[in-house]
Amino acid sequence: MSPHARRSGLTVVSNRLPFVVSKGEDGRYTHRPSSGGLITALLPVLRDRGGSWVGWHGATENIPELDTLLSDAAKESGYHLRSVDLTEEQRRGFYHGFSNEIIWPLFHDLQSLCNFDPSYWRVYCEVNRKYAEVIAQNSADSDFIWVHDYHLINVAGELRSLGVKAKTAFFLHIPFPSLDIFVKLPWRFSLLHAMLEYDVVGFQTPRDLRNFLQCVRVLIEEASVSAKGQAVRINGREIRVGSFPISIDYNGFVKHANEQEVAEKAAQLRTELPNRQLLIGVDRLDYTKGIPLRLEAFRNALLRYPELRERVTLIQVVVPSREDIPQYHELKTQIERLVGEINGQFTRPGGWVPIHYVFRPLKPTELLAYYRAAEIGLVTPLKDGMNLVAKEYCACSIEEDCGLILSEFAGAAAQLQGGALLVNPYDIEGVANAIWRAFTMHPAERRARMRRLRRSICDQDIFWWVDSFLRAAIAKDLSAFPLPADYTPRNDIGFMPY
Ligand code: ADQ
């Protein structure tokens, strides 16, 4: 154990460190912190308890001054940064390969997109071991190690084999699939056992938790699930399990959306696109986000409800992501073809264009202006762990005269079903009907629904999430551990409403 290890600290572990290194025009490298709710919420905890963040530094080339950049970034952020070095081959097998060509599609119920290349698993194990070694060198047994997401499932087992005694927790940001999908994974036993090496395992929704427990019950003979589904017992150990819906820094978003620059940009957008309602879709380029089906649904709405023509515009923002994976490249081509087709079909020369397509990362002010200007948020993933865009859209809708159309397969649906119009993203006519319903909804109903949505997101924001996870993780008494409200131990298989 390092002599410099901090006592009783929090160690956060994720694929990437929470900062970005980039090369300026003068050839010099600089660093800036990444943004995001998780980082904002963990920052006070890391600073108060003392702690560190372990992850890959994100540099794909050799940067001689990397150590200096890291220590400068650490000084500014107030906690230690421990970087994991990965070779290009390791990145390929671990990140692009096992994580994003196997776990990502499988856990989103898209097993036909999986590439079960056996070499990926070996690299995944090797890289998880590397992360564990960096953690082991920099933590004390009294620390609490919180590992994030599907890239790093094996870390707790590796830590144990390195003799680390610290308590470990894991949070899965993506869905956990049902048994009949999970069993397709060639490494199903190893991965499930690896999850049971943690002391605490958290999921986004009760449904993910139920799926996990069902897999444990059926696949791991020596494990037993407690009657209330709060714990798994195996080989004399007890693993606590629970569901914790992740959220956003609600007040931060509201404050920013209220700023003059955002208000001006939103007003400008409204002036440029007058006499119509704006629909907004904001997604990473990813086949799980359901963008092509959403575009088809929009086309269907324009065909079946001609009153919508010239009275609505869809702004579809797509942020580039994982483009070096062939499926993502094909998806981009498919989206662009559909946008071209639909615009070709309906555009009035010199006037209305039904879809405005934006393919680039947006600056926060721009993104918030789009959210604030739009009357209808269109969030229709085929499957999503949570979907923060839905929550961000509601937080920024400060006038409250707007509505959210949300996929029932987004984790967010569990929390937001009371105010959103829930849709099955595969049902093109159903989504088209929801667009029409949102368009024609009485303003009083819109407002009441949006108010309900915003209250719920405000009550359970990212700070609530960090707090409830950490409380659950350190609670001595299991009865203090939150139980999913609708947990039903006997009804586990197949689709269940949340
Ligand atoms: P993601 O799949 O990345 O996250 P999501 O939760 O929607 O999905 O978060 C996307 C983030 O990217 C949002 O904060 C959004 O503002 C930002 N973003 C999207 N498009 C952008 C653009 N064009 N410009 C700038 N920013 C953009 C994974 C899981 C989710 C889960 C989160 C958190 O897949 O289900 O909600 O982790 O646990």
XYZ file of N, CA, C and O in Angstrom, residues 66 89 230 281 346 403 411 415 418:
36
model
N 2.388 14.815 -19.693
C 1.137 14.298 -19.128
C 1.118 14.339 -17.592
O 0.122 14.743 -16.984
N -3.830 -1.225 -28.531
C -4.436 -2.554 -28.656
C -5.388 -2.840 -27.485
O -6.462 -3.418 -27.664
N -33.045 -7.457 -1.257
C -32.113 -6.377 -0.945
C -30.674 -6.863 -0.893
O -29.759 -6.057 -0.780
N -35.054 16.791 -30.362
C -34.448 15.499 -30.048
C -32.954 15.740 -29.873
O -32.337 16.380 -30.734
N -41.443 17.034 -47.881
C -42.393 18.012 -47.339
C -41.971 19.485 -47.452
O -42.797 20.370 -47.250
N -44.331 19.866 -23.361
C -44.585 18.479 -22.984
C -43.423 17.563 -23.339
O -42.593 17.890 -24.196
N -34.998 4.236 -18.759
C -35.098 4.104 -17.305
C -35.879 5.267 -16.693
O -36.594 5.097 -15.706
N -39.676 6.961 -13.324
C -39.876 8.128 -12.469
C -40.817 9.148 -13.104
O -41.546 9.846 -12.402
N -45.694 9.791 -14.619
C -46.848 10.586 -14.193
C -47.068 11.843 -15.029
O -48.182 12.354 -15.099
